[in-house]
């Protein structure tokens, strides 16, 4: 499954020794053709890791033969040496695969500000190439994990073609893409412009609306590669929907595996004057630490939802705001609504509806609760 | 000391029964003149509590005879009834003090979305009026506490006049004023326009740069009352500096008592192209949950500082950023600097310097670490 669900792809995942604990840390995904169309979406953080700078440049051609991904080090804030290391990684993959370095994307994840152990990474690329297989998708998905507790894959079947993918991400999940590395593959016969259009449309309403902790990464990378191996050129709408569905599925898996989380919170903003307003309000609620603590405590503290809405520039009148938590309209017209005791908060999924009463646009943003486990995981992360 | 350090003021703090645990919860501050000049600064949250709406209106006259403050309930998101309750509180204080209701400001703090128990609050106003004293400042400061572990007061002496004040605030501390109620008093002979100018200048660089958890309250209120009782009209600069110093002192006390915090983090942004850039960068760093967790773990994880800077619109080049933590320049030119092992993180105060290398403007923002205790306090707050 994963990145090898679609025909025309091989993949591998190995332990190159980048991680000191010996876990798998290097993945290779190869497009065996016949076509090599590709598109990518990257972090909007202005501090970008070396592999992001490299891969953005490589993708200008609209073609990729392979992607090298490593966990165990982000290669971010590593200066000119870091960029040289990314370049050398692409060169090594190109050499062993018999392609050009300009056809190889690189993605890295892990601690910022540490150089990668190239004496382990480069031999690892050779070993990964030797391990490439049409069934290697799962191993590749496992090799890109950092604090993920499970590996994440998803597949959708079209009419004679397939879209599959893998993702990693557990912390630093925020709009402008979570700290995620995602590789999607398809055997549909699609050109790079179409891939780009479908991928941007998909990420805008999926990964871009997953906001676990409000922190935007330096390394976010989402790639979509097409081999054309199915020989089928799909209708755009059907193809775009399949890409969206795979992104949505992977995004949900990211939220469910977010660091330390005990609740998955779906924030549905309705009645907005514009979609931008709805997204702004959704993100503001998703980033409110006090609300996230309250949800952790199974406390339907709707006042914190209103406080968060009040910090936005969205169109609304305070005395027309309504808020439902798990189906109970605890706030009506900006004031006390139904009895908060009626709200059942025992389950993992929490559904907040914020009605701005200002129009008919909507947006849904996903986040998690804030827990002592999150604090613990992230206070001990680099040490 | 507190609000009764300056001549011309009486105060009281009592237990009116608003808090179920019987702790003090009602404070009254009265300006006995000869003048009654006043100024105020309020939350910029668009969802404003009833007492904020009331007090903003009252202050249009530039005069205040008294302030009623209660803890135990924010009277926010309480609809028309909440506003009527604030009005009734001012009316009651006006009646017992022999002034007009339009000369009485009201401030409330506590849980949002709950009506105040007026059957306890109104008799409480009468009892507080009966308890007014020139030595009542400490008791008033105690009565406005919510989750504060200590009450907060500060005093500065001018040339023949005094500025004193009290503050409460422990959570929901963010720019646009923290969840704070602050009353400052002075016996200087100053008009309301001068008070307004000095207060706005002071809060802009003190309370507005205290950002404990990024959450902006519905109730923030900072009032400055002048009695003129010293008979001395100070130089503006000396007066403004005394007001700033009292605000700075109280702001520091708020940070040191922030919910669950174990570290006080001073974020000094230097080399900015503009003060706005410096403040934007400082706030972005202050709100980065991952950094706040890392600091809690005594981990000088400077990559998270760069990630936070990268999300701003400030002028900078990624490869010219420098970051020092507790005096060690762990990041130079956007990359690895001095050895992070040299950073001593054992003490409560942590000092981060972010140098944007883009100009000569600076700003300092204060925040706290993110701890399991913060999660615990705020997951159990309203239940």
XYZ file of C-alpha atoms in Angstrom:
766
model
C 0.000 0.000 0.000
C 1.316 3.446 0.875
C 3.475 4.955 -1.878
C 3.696 1.640 -3.709
C -0.053 1.117 -4.024
C 0.056 2.857 -7.394
C 1.871 1.098 -10.225
C 5.212 2.464 -11.400
C 6.759 3.026 -7.972
C 9.275 1.228 -5.803
C 10.229 2.153 -2.274
C 12.428 1.136 0.623
C 12.898 2.008 4.278
C 16.035 1.136 6.208
C 17.996 1.951 9.354
C 20.971 3.985 8.177
C 22.207 4.832 11.659
C 21.072 8.479 11.646
C 18.969 7.765 14.717
C 21.126 6.676 17.593
C 18.533 4.126 18.742
C 18.903 2.076 15.546
C 15.328 2.587 14.339
C 14.578 2.935 10.607
C 15.464 6.452 9.495
C 15.922 6.519 5.724
C 13.287 6.089 3.010
C 13.606 6.088 -0.752
C 10.712 6.389 -3.202
C 11.407 5.900 -6.917
C 9.154 6.631 -9.865
C 9.849 3.934 -12.501
C 7.708 5.646 -15.091
C 6.808 5.788 -17.862
C 6.292 9.450 -16.870
C 7.836 11.387 -14.017
C 5.464 14.286 -13.420
C 5.561 15.823 -9.961
C 4.297 18.701 -7.829
C 5.049 19.885 -4.297
C 3.813 22.134 -1.532
C 6.212 23.362 1.152
C 6.221 25.161 4.485
C 5.420 28.861 4.417
C 7.852 29.394 7.292
C 10.458 31.904 6.151
C 13.130 29.889 7.924
C 13.267 26.895 5.605
C 15.358 23.773 6.033
C 18.018 22.964 3.430
C 16.017 20.073 1.906
C 13.024 22.392 1.430
C 15.167 24.952 -0.394
C 16.623 22.151 -2.530
C 13.342 20.416 -3.342
C 11.531 23.645 -4.212
C 14.273 24.349 -6.729
C 14.238 20.823 -8.174
C 10.481 20.922 -8.643
C 10.667 23.881 -10.980
C 11.093 21.299 -13.755
C 7.786 19.596 -12.847
C 9.571 16.237 -12.811
C 10.936 13.936 -10.124
C 12.561 10.527 -10.478
C 12.974 9.891 -6.760
C 12.575 11.217 -3.229
C 15.031 10.581 -0.391
C 13.558 11.128 3.064
C 15.277 10.897 6.421
C 14.132 11.121 9.997
C 16.588 11.703 12.834
C 17.579 15.227 11.793
C 15.807 18.169 10.162
C 18.869 19.685 8.497
C 17.352 23.081 9.262
C 19.352 26.110 10.413
C 22.512 24.312 9.375
C 23.940 26.961 7.039
C 25.824 26.347 3.784
C 27.111 22.980 5.037
C 23.533 21.792 5.519
C 22.654 22.719 1.961
C 25.770 20.939 0.667
C 24.671 17.848 2.606
C 21.233 17.884 0.979
C 22.885 18.333 -2.417
C 25.248 15.419 -1.743
C 22.282 13.256 -0.718
C 20.533 13.965 -4.024
C 23.772 13.343 -5.942
C 24.254 9.994 -4.236
C 20.676 8.895 -4.982
C 21.043 10.073 -8.579
C 24.288 8.121 -8.977
C 22.902 4.819 -7.677
C 19.619 5.193 -9.566
C 21.157 6.377 -12.817
C 19.218 9.651 -12.938
C 20.148 13.331 -12.592
C 20.482 14.955 -9.153
C 18.031 17.584 -10.380
C 15.369 14.861 -10.527
C 15.758 13.921 -6.836
C 13.836 15.643 -4.045
C 15.052 15.447 -0.453
C 12.991 15.726 2.747
C 14.265 15.649 6.320
C 12.660 15.685 9.769
C 13.994 15.738 13.297
C 15.890 18.177 15.494
C 16.670 21.626 14.084
C 20.219 22.965 14.149
C 22.157 19.724 13.934
C 24.169 18.551 10.930
C 23.249 15.140 9.533
C 25.776 12.311 9.924
C 26.636 12.074 6.226
C 29.034 9.189 6.825
C 25.956 7.158 7.703
C 23.384 8.787 5.439
C 25.206 8.368 2.112
C 25.945 4.627 2.532
C 22.331 4.362 3.672
C 21.125 5.740 0.336
C 23.045 2.961 -1.434
C 21.552 0.309 0.842
C 18.053 1.742 0.404
C 18.453 1.648 -3.382
C 19.463 -2.002 -3.148
C 16.329 -2.684 -1.070
C 13.852 -0.996 -3.434
C 10.716 -3.042 -3.974
C 7.215 -2.726 -5.381
C 6.087 -3.722 -1.893
C 8.361 -1.277 -0.028
C 5.703 1.338 0.757
C 5.091 0.268 4.347
C 8.778 0.173 5.200
C 9.236 3.643 3.730
C 6.337 4.938 5.854
C 7.913 3.437 8.969
C 11.329 4.962 8.247
C 10.043 8.551 8.255
C 8.516 8.378 11.774
C 9.863 10.665 14.508
C 7.681 10.822 17.614
C 4.838 9.227 15.643
C 3.495 6.203 17.499
C 2.173 4.630 14.280
C 3.062 4.995 10.611
C 0.460 6.570 8.381
C -0.648 5.471 4.933
C -3.757 5.927 2.799
C -5.001 4.796 -0.588
C -7.909 5.705 -2.877
C -8.831 3.836 -6.043
C -10.000 5.697 -9.142
C -11.404 4.307 -12.384
C -8.380 2.315 -13.452
C -5.853 4.247 -11.415
C -4.773 4.682 -7.815
C -3.580 7.434 -5.461
C -1.623 6.319 -2.405
C 0.556 8.002 0.138
C 2.421 8.098 3.391
C 2.791 10.779 6.054
C 4.699 11.471 9.205
C 3.899 14.142 11.749
C 3.089 14.281 15.407
C 4.149 17.636 16.791
C 4.616 21.135 15.421
C 1.435 20.662 13.452
C 0.105 23.949 12.164
C -1.277 25.696 9.154
C 1.074 26.395 6.347
C 1.372 22.636 6.688
C 2.011 20.769 9.862
C 5.481 19.360 10.539
C 4.753 16.779 8.099
C 6.527 14.921 5.413
C 4.059 13.502 2.933
C 4.675 11.639 -0.307
C 1.727 10.814 -2.540
C 2.019 8.704 -5.650
C -0.343 7.918 -8.490
C -0.234 5.801 -11.607
C -2.752 8.080 -13.294
C -1.484 9.651 -16.488
C -1.401 13.274 -15.353
C 0.916 16.182 -16.151
C 2.679 18.274 -13.553
C 0.396 21.302 -13.937
C -2.608 19.135 -13.128
C -0.798 17.537 -10.207
C 0.065 20.975 -8.883
C -3.509 22.213 -9.166
C -4.988 19.130 -7.489
C -2.364 19.092 -4.727
C -2.763 22.774 -3.834
C -6.549 22.444 -3.794
C -6.292 19.372 -1.549
C -3.791 20.710 0.976
C -5.677 24.004 1.334
C -8.641 22.286 2.996
C -6.871 19.333 4.643
C -3.270 19.632 5.923
C -3.563 23.422 6.077
C -6.474 23.084 8.514
C -4.775 20.701 10.892
C -3.436 22.809 13.757
C -2.258 20.723 16.655
C -0.081 23.224 18.496
C 0.090 26.394 16.421
C 3.768 25.893 15.678
C 4.853 26.019 12.038
C 7.746 23.850 10.981
C 10.801 24.629 8.879
C 10.555 21.327 6.999
C 6.974 20.708 5.854
C 6.939 18.991 2.516
C 4.084 17.400 0.565
C 5.000 15.790 -2.772
C 2.781 14.195 -5.407
C 4.399 12.019 -8.070
C 2.692 10.521 -11.143
C 4.087 7.549 -13.056
C 1.367 7.247 -15.684
C 1.813 3.470 -15.348
C -1.955 2.808 -15.368
C -2.184 4.227 -18.865
C -5.355 6.011 -17.786
C -5.860 9.770 -17.878
C -8.599 10.554 -15.332
C -11.192 13.304 -15.328
C -9.776 16.206 -13.309
C -12.588 16.321 -10.768
C -12.405 12.619 -9.978
C -8.633 12.791 -9.687
C -8.649 15.915 -7.527
C -11.210 14.344 -5.202
C -9.061 11.223 -4.801
C -6.024 13.369 -3.947
C -8.128 15.369 -1.490
C -9.459 12.202 0.122
C -5.969 10.759 0.618
C -4.759 14.070 2.102
C -7.805 14.252 4.361
C -7.295 10.669 5.519
C -3.602 11.281 6.287
C -4.401 14.605 7.984
C -6.883 12.873 10.278
C -4.270 10.274 11.124
C -1.826 13.047 12.020
C -4.328 14.615 14.418
C -5.189 11.285 16.018
C -1.494 10.650 16.678
C -0.583 14.164 17.834
C 1.889 14.289 20.684
C 0.330 13.702 24.061
C -3.212 14.374 22.875
C -6.211 12.767 24.544
C -8.928 14.569 22.553
C -9.360 15.263 18.840
C -11.196 18.556 18.462
C -13.182 19.351 15.319
C -13.878 23.074 15.108
C -16.590 23.852 12.615
C -17.123 27.538 11.961
C -20.448 28.316 10.289
C -22.366 31.458 9.421
C -19.202 33.305 8.409
C -19.211 36.215 5.994
C -16.297 34.669 4.091
C -14.283 31.455 4.060
C -11.234 33.471 5.164
C -13.184 34.683 8.213
C -14.223 31.116 8.998
C -10.623 29.871 8.789
C -9.302 32.778 10.881
C -11.849 32.084 13.613
C -11.243 28.329 13.461
C -7.500 28.788 13.855
C -7.911 31.265 16.692
C -10.046 28.770 18.602
C -7.645 25.932 17.743
C -4.724 27.886 19.190
C -6.326 28.918 22.475
C -4.289 27.150 25.141
C -6.873 27.792 27.837
C -9.634 26.177 25.773
C -7.372 23.250 24.905
C -6.686 22.693 28.615
C -10.391 22.942 29.418
C -11.237 20.331 26.781
C -8.558 18.109 28.267
C -10.376 18.457 31.578
C -13.681 17.601 29.826
C -14.916 21.064 30.741
C -17.270 22.646 28.140
C -15.864 26.109 28.911
C -17.487 28.000 26.017
C -16.361 31.378 27.363
C -12.930 30.541 26.046
C -14.353 29.963 22.584
C -15.871 33.449 22.672
C -12.631 34.953 23.988
C -10.807 33.388 21.049
C -13.357 34.592 18.488
C -13.071 38.081 19.967
C -9.395 38.326 19.059
C -10.063 37.908 15.316
C -10.867 40.451 12.629
C -13.767 38.360 11.302
C -17.165 39.957 10.728
C -19.473 39.253 13.691
C -21.493 40.924 16.436
C -20.678 39.640 19.956
C -24.365 39.338 20.869
C -25.117 37.148 17.860
C -22.514 34.447 18.487
C -23.677 30.883 19.123
C -21.531 27.981 20.251
C -22.363 24.281 20.433
C -20.157 21.705 22.110
C -20.953 18.105 21.239
C -24.401 19.119 20.018
C -25.419 21.267 22.994
C -25.850 24.991 22.245
C -24.168 26.171 25.436
C -23.935 29.747 24.133
C -26.739 31.548 22.356
C -26.643 35.197 21.275
C -23.305 35.708 22.985
C -24.694 34.646 26.348
C -25.628 31.622 28.396
C -27.512 29.011 26.370
C -28.426 25.434 27.167
C -27.177 23.889 30.400
C -23.493 23.050 30.125
C -24.115 20.019 32.307
C -25.824 18.446 29.281
C -22.538 18.260 27.351
C -21.079 14.759 27.242
C -17.304 15.073 26.990
C -16.313 11.484 27.718
C -15.276 10.524 24.209
C -12.082 11.262 22.339
C -13.723 13.298 19.607
C -14.995 16.747 20.592
C -17.076 18.766 18.145
C -17.273 22.528 18.545
C -19.566 24.553 16.285
C -19.057 28.327 16.289
C -21.845 30.174 14.509
C -20.889 33.753 13.649
C -24.383 34.649 12.347
C -22.725 36.825 9.715
C -23.144 34.896 6.479
C -23.180 31.407 5.012
C -19.516 30.450 4.650
C -17.939 27.635 6.642
C -14.585 26.031 7.439
C -13.462 23.156 9.618
C -10.172 23.185 11.526
C -8.852 20.243 13.540
C -6.804 20.446 16.688
C -6.050 18.558 19.897
C -6.290 19.184 23.576
C -3.287 20.431 25.540
C -2.060 17.867 28.008
C 0.657 17.271 30.551
C 1.926 14.557 28.206
C 2.425 17.142 25.455
C 4.463 19.241 27.863
C 6.450 16.216 28.919
C 7.218 15.029 25.365
C 8.281 18.462 24.243
C 10.271 19.428 27.302
C 12.431 16.362 26.832
C 12.581 16.346 23.021
C 16.108 17.380 22.174
C 17.807 16.416 25.400
C 0.377 50.732 50.419
C -1.256 49.724 47.152
C -4.061 52.058 46.056
C -4.035 53.905 49.369
C -0.351 54.864 49.252
C -1.327 58.101 47.552
C -3.287 60.662 49.614
C -6.934 61.199 48.835
C -7.971 57.567 48.530
C -9.737 55.045 50.714
C -10.231 51.376 49.960
C -11.697 48.172 51.310
C -11.690 44.481 50.514
C -14.260 42.081 51.908
C -15.785 38.626 51.420
C -19.216 39.237 49.931
C -19.953 35.585 49.289
C -19.483 35.695 45.510
C -16.793 33.042 45.837
C -18.214 29.874 47.271
C -15.070 29.252 49.335
C -15.638 32.382 51.406
C -12.453 34.149 50.322
C -12.418 37.946 49.872
C -14.040 38.808 46.553
C -15.142 42.451 46.583
C -12.978 45.554 46.580
C -13.904 49.221 46.635
C -11.572 52.112 45.875
C -12.790 55.665 46.481
C -11.222 58.945 45.384
C -11.889 61.470 48.162
C -10.521 64.342 46.116
C -10.161 67.223 45.851
C -10.106 66.258 42.153
C -11.447 63.119 40.493
C -9.531 62.869 37.239
C -9.284 59.396 35.727
C -8.186 57.448 32.661
C -8.526 53.824 31.624
C -7.233 51.244 29.180
C -9.309 48.173 28.350
C -9.066 44.833 26.566
C -8.927 44.954 22.798
C -10.877 41.697 22.660
C -14.035 42.334 20.639
C -15.989 40.186 23.074
C -16.008 42.532 26.065
C -17.436 41.819 29.489
C -20.320 43.951 30.745
C -18.154 45.870 33.261
C -15.718 46.776 30.472
C -18.526 48.155 28.322
C -19.821 50.084 31.330
C -16.497 51.473 32.495
C -15.423 52.548 28.999
C -18.624 54.553 28.787
C -18.254 56.065 32.253
C -14.696 57.149 31.533
C -15.767 59.365 28.649
C -16.216 62.079 31.270
C -12.565 61.785 32.400
C -13.746 61.538 36.010
C -14.215 58.710 38.483
C -15.291 58.871 42.118
C -14.948 55.147 42.807
C -14.194 51.712 41.421
C -15.988 48.519 42.442
C -14.059 45.344 41.651
C -15.130 41.771 42.157
C -13.461 38.421 41.735
C -15.460 35.211 41.577
C -17.197 35.966 38.274
C -16.232 37.810 35.067
C -19.748 38.906 34.119
C -18.700 38.313 30.497
C -20.982 36.788 27.865
C -23.906 37.317 30.158
C -26.145 39.287 27.791
C -28.413 42.221 28.729
C -28.879 40.859 32.263
C -25.126 41.010 32.822
C -25.025 44.646 31.784
C -27.963 45.436 34.065
C -26.069 43.788 36.912
C -23.016 45.968 36.296
C -25.268 49.023 36.158
C -26.949 48.031 39.419
C -23.540 47.573 41.046
C -22.517 51.104 40.064
C -25.894 52.467 41.236
C -25.506 50.779 44.603
C -21.983 52.149 45.104
C -23.132 55.609 43.993
C -26.012 55.501 46.472
C -23.914 54.526 49.492
C -21.095 56.932 48.568
C -23.352 59.846 47.675
C -22.027 60.215 44.122
C -23.468 59.621 40.658
C -23.493 56.140 39.103
C -21.764 57.703 36.090
C -18.739 58.339 38.331
C -18.333 54.678 39.318
C -16.294 52.190 37.278
C -16.832 48.457 37.664
C -14.358 45.642 37.031
C -14.965 41.916 37.312
C -12.845 38.786 36.982
C -13.535 35.080 37.150
C -15.419 32.545 35.065
C -16.996 33.725 31.804
C -20.660 33.028 31.084
C -22.023 32.990 34.594
C -24.284 35.650 36.109
C -23.058 37.262 39.304
C -24.975 36.527 42.538
C -26.393 40.038 42.923
C -28.132 39.109 46.174
C -24.648 38.803 47.643
C -22.822 41.418 45.626
C -25.086 44.405 46.363
C -25.094 43.963 50.161
C -21.361 43.450 49.804
C -20.981 46.904 48.263
C -22.671 48.383 51.330
C -20.380 46.457 53.672
C -17.315 47.447 51.664
C -18.324 51.107 51.841
C -18.643 50.802 55.588
C -15.146 49.296 55.741
C -13.421 52.004 53.666
C -10.123 53.088 55.150
C -7.006 55.045 54.244
C -5.158 51.834 55.041
C -7.463 49.547 53.007
C -5.186 49.148 49.977
C -3.796 45.751 50.918
C -7.227 44.309 51.632
C -8.511 45.589 48.293
C -5.547 43.952 46.521
C -6.307 40.666 48.258
C -10.001 40.762 47.339
C -9.350 40.877 43.589
C -7.246 37.671 43.475
C -8.478 34.707 41.432
C -5.854 32.011 40.905
C -3.170 34.458 41.998
C -1.043 32.936 44.743
C -0.057 36.361 46.075
C -1.576 39.822 45.900
C 0.313 42.409 43.910
C 0.990 46.025 44.826
C 3.558 48.613 43.835
C 4.395 52.205 44.767
C 6.692 54.915 43.395
C 7.356 58.243 45.085
C 7.648 61.414 43.059
C 8.696 64.911 44.209
C 5.941 65.491 46.711
C 3.480 63.032 45.203
C 2.971 59.269 44.950
C 1.748 56.698 42.433
C 0.562 53.387 43.835
C -1.416 50.470 42.543
C -2.696 46.959 42.770
C -3.064 44.207 40.168
C -4.494 40.774 39.805
C -3.747 38.329 37.013
C -2.360 34.867 36.734
C -3.752 33.256 33.612
C -5.012 34.437 30.235
C -2.186 36.918 30.177
C -1.648 38.317 26.703
C -1.086 41.504 24.784
C -3.952 43.856 24.489
C -3.564 43.589 28.251
C -3.354 40.380 30.163
C -6.367 39.142 32.142
C -5.627 41.722 34.580
C -7.477 44.126 36.721
C -5.266 47.009 37.709
C -6.100 50.147 39.667
C -3.475 52.853 39.989
C -3.926 55.934 42.137
C -1.982 59.122 42.514
C -2.254 62.219 44.627
C -0.488 64.264 41.976
C -2.523 67.162 40.638
C -3.009 65.942 37.080
C -5.881 66.272 34.606
C -7.507 63.372 32.837
C -5.857 64.054 29.465
C -2.436 63.825 31.086
C -3.449 60.681 32.963
C -4.634 59.136 29.701
C -1.419 59.983 27.888
C 0.815 58.668 30.679
C -1.258 55.510 31.141
C -1.326 54.592 27.447
C 2.396 55.183 27.127
C 3.046 53.034 30.182
C 0.809 50.083 29.285
C 2.147 49.954 25.719
C 5.590 48.863 26.900
C 4.646 47.020 30.107
C 1.330 45.153 30.413
C 0.993 44.947 26.639
C 4.296 43.049 26.477
C 3.427 40.478 29.094
C 2.257 37.384 27.226
C 1.954 34.380 29.472
C -0.270 32.140 27.371
C -1.305 34.074 24.269
C -4.927 34.208 25.388
C -6.606 37.607 25.472
C -9.239 38.228 28.101
C -12.682 39.752 27.867
C -12.196 41.736 31.089
C -8.815 43.473 31.077
C -9.041 46.830 32.799
C -6.350 49.256 33.893
C -7.526 52.416 35.628
C -5.541 55.430 36.840
C -7.200 57.835 39.278
C -5.819 61.168 40.455
C -6.984 62.884 43.646
C -4.748 65.971 43.484
C -4.479 65.656 47.279
C -0.729 66.296 47.303
C -1.352 69.734 45.856
C 1.637 69.161 43.556
C 1.469 69.262 39.774
C 4.430 67.183 38.548
C 6.512 67.548 35.400
C 4.971 65.263 32.770
C 8.124 63.222 32.168
C 8.686 62.509 35.841
C 5.045 61.596 36.319
C 4.913 59.380 33.219
C 8.050 57.559 34.323
C 6.557 56.895 37.769
C 3.387 55.486 36.168
C 5.506 53.357 33.822
C 7.600 52.087 36.721
C 4.534 51.048 38.735
C 3.047 49.300 35.662
C 6.360 47.570 34.965
C 6.651 46.432 38.574
C 3.110 45.049 38.603
C 3.615 43.431 35.180
C 6.698 41.630 36.452
C 4.733 40.423 39.468
C 2.041 39.052 37.138
C 4.614 37.072 35.149
C 6.288 35.723 38.277
C 2.912 34.473 39.531
C 1.637 33.084 36.209
C -0.298 29.865 36.499
C 1.881 26.816 36.810
C 5.009 28.559 35.534
C 8.467 27.467 36.605
C 10.468 29.836 34.387
C 10.150 33.551 33.634
C 11.318 34.163 30.083
C 12.572 37.574 28.988
C 12.593 37.810 25.201
C 14.666 40.701 23.979
C 14.445 41.356 20.260
C 17.252 43.537 18.936
C 18.431 44.635 15.500
C 14.877 45.048 14.238
C 13.994 47.374 11.375
C 11.094 48.792 13.413
C 9.678 48.555 16.924
C 6.571 46.895 15.451
C 8.766 44.202 13.911
C 10.516 43.696 17.238
C 7.204 43.326 19.087
C 5.774 40.967 16.443
C 8.838 38.726 16.668
C 8.867 38.857 20.470
C 5.219 37.826 20.654
C 5.669 35.046 18.130
C 8.497 33.597 20.222
C 6.498 34.098 23.432
C 3.577 32.127 21.994
C 5.513 29.140 20.692
C 4.291 26.218 22.768
C 7.140 23.985 21.682
C 9.742 26.523 22.801
C 7.890 27.064 26.087
C 7.954 23.320 26.727
C 11.641 23.139 25.831
C 12.456 25.948 28.280
C 10.484 24.081 30.925
C 12.762 21.103 30.255
C 15.808 23.416 30.539
C 16.567 22.649 26.911
C 18.150 25.566 24.977
C 16.352 24.488 21.783
C 17.112 27.560 19.668
C 15.689 25.960 16.519
C 12.270 26.689 17.934
C 13.154 30.357 18.285
C 14.065 30.445 14.595
C 10.888 28.565 13.657
C 8.876 31.193 15.516
C 10.716 34.111 13.911
C 10.098 32.514 10.510
C 6.333 32.799 10.895
C 6.416 36.599 11.214
C 6.315 39.322 8.597
C 9.255 41.173 10.170
C 12.187 42.266 8.026
C 15.051 39.753 8.312
C 17.192 37.360 6.319
C 17.227 33.789 7.699
C 21.001 33.510 7.359
C 21.606 36.658 9.402
C 19.618 35.668 12.508
C 21.460 35.327 15.808
C 20.057 33.919 19.040
C 21.523 33.967 22.530
C 20.099 32.004 25.446
C 21.345 33.083 28.862
C 24.289 34.842 27.287
C 25.444 32.043 24.985
C 25.097 32.753 21.238
C 23.810 29.294 20.339
C 22.749 30.460 16.869
C 24.888 32.640 14.621
C 23.985 33.598 11.059
C 20.941 31.324 11.112
C 23.032 28.290 11.893
C 24.813 26.488 14.710
C 26.734 28.888 16.967
C 28.366 28.326 20.333
C 27.971 24.975 22.042
C 24.487 24.641 23.524
C 25.977 22.677 26.393
C 27.385 25.976 27.668
C 23.893 27.328 28.409
C 23.041 27.274 32.095
C 19.284 26.867 32.436
C 19.057 26.071 36.146
C 17.614 29.392 37.264
C 14.071 30.667 37.098
C 14.839 33.582 34.826
C 15.666 32.745 31.216
C 16.920 35.461 28.880
C 16.555 35.009 25.142
C 18.048 37.577 22.763
C 16.919 37.391 19.138
C 19.014 39.575 16.846
C 17.334 40.173 13.481
C 20.350 42.026 12.011
C 17.936 44.284 10.168
C 18.119 47.604 11.999
C 18.488 49.125 15.431
C 15.024 48.893 17.007
C 14.315 46.724 20.037
C 11.469 45.418 22.206
C 11.234 43.146 25.214
C 8.364 40.706 25.739
C 7.914 38.583 28.843
C 6.416 35.127 28.988
C 6.546 31.891 30.965
C 7.315 28.281 30.267
C 4.516 25.823 29.545
C 4.174 23.246 32.281
C 2.087 20.291 33.298
C 0.909 22.442 36.220
C -0.484 25.022 33.766
C -2.416 22.251 32.023
C -3.644 20.949 35.333
C -4.801 24.338 36.666
C -6.610 25.183 33.466
C -8.198 21.820 32.839
C -9.853 21.996 36.237
C -10.654 25.718 36.291
C -14.393 25.935 35.886
C -15.331 22.465 37.077
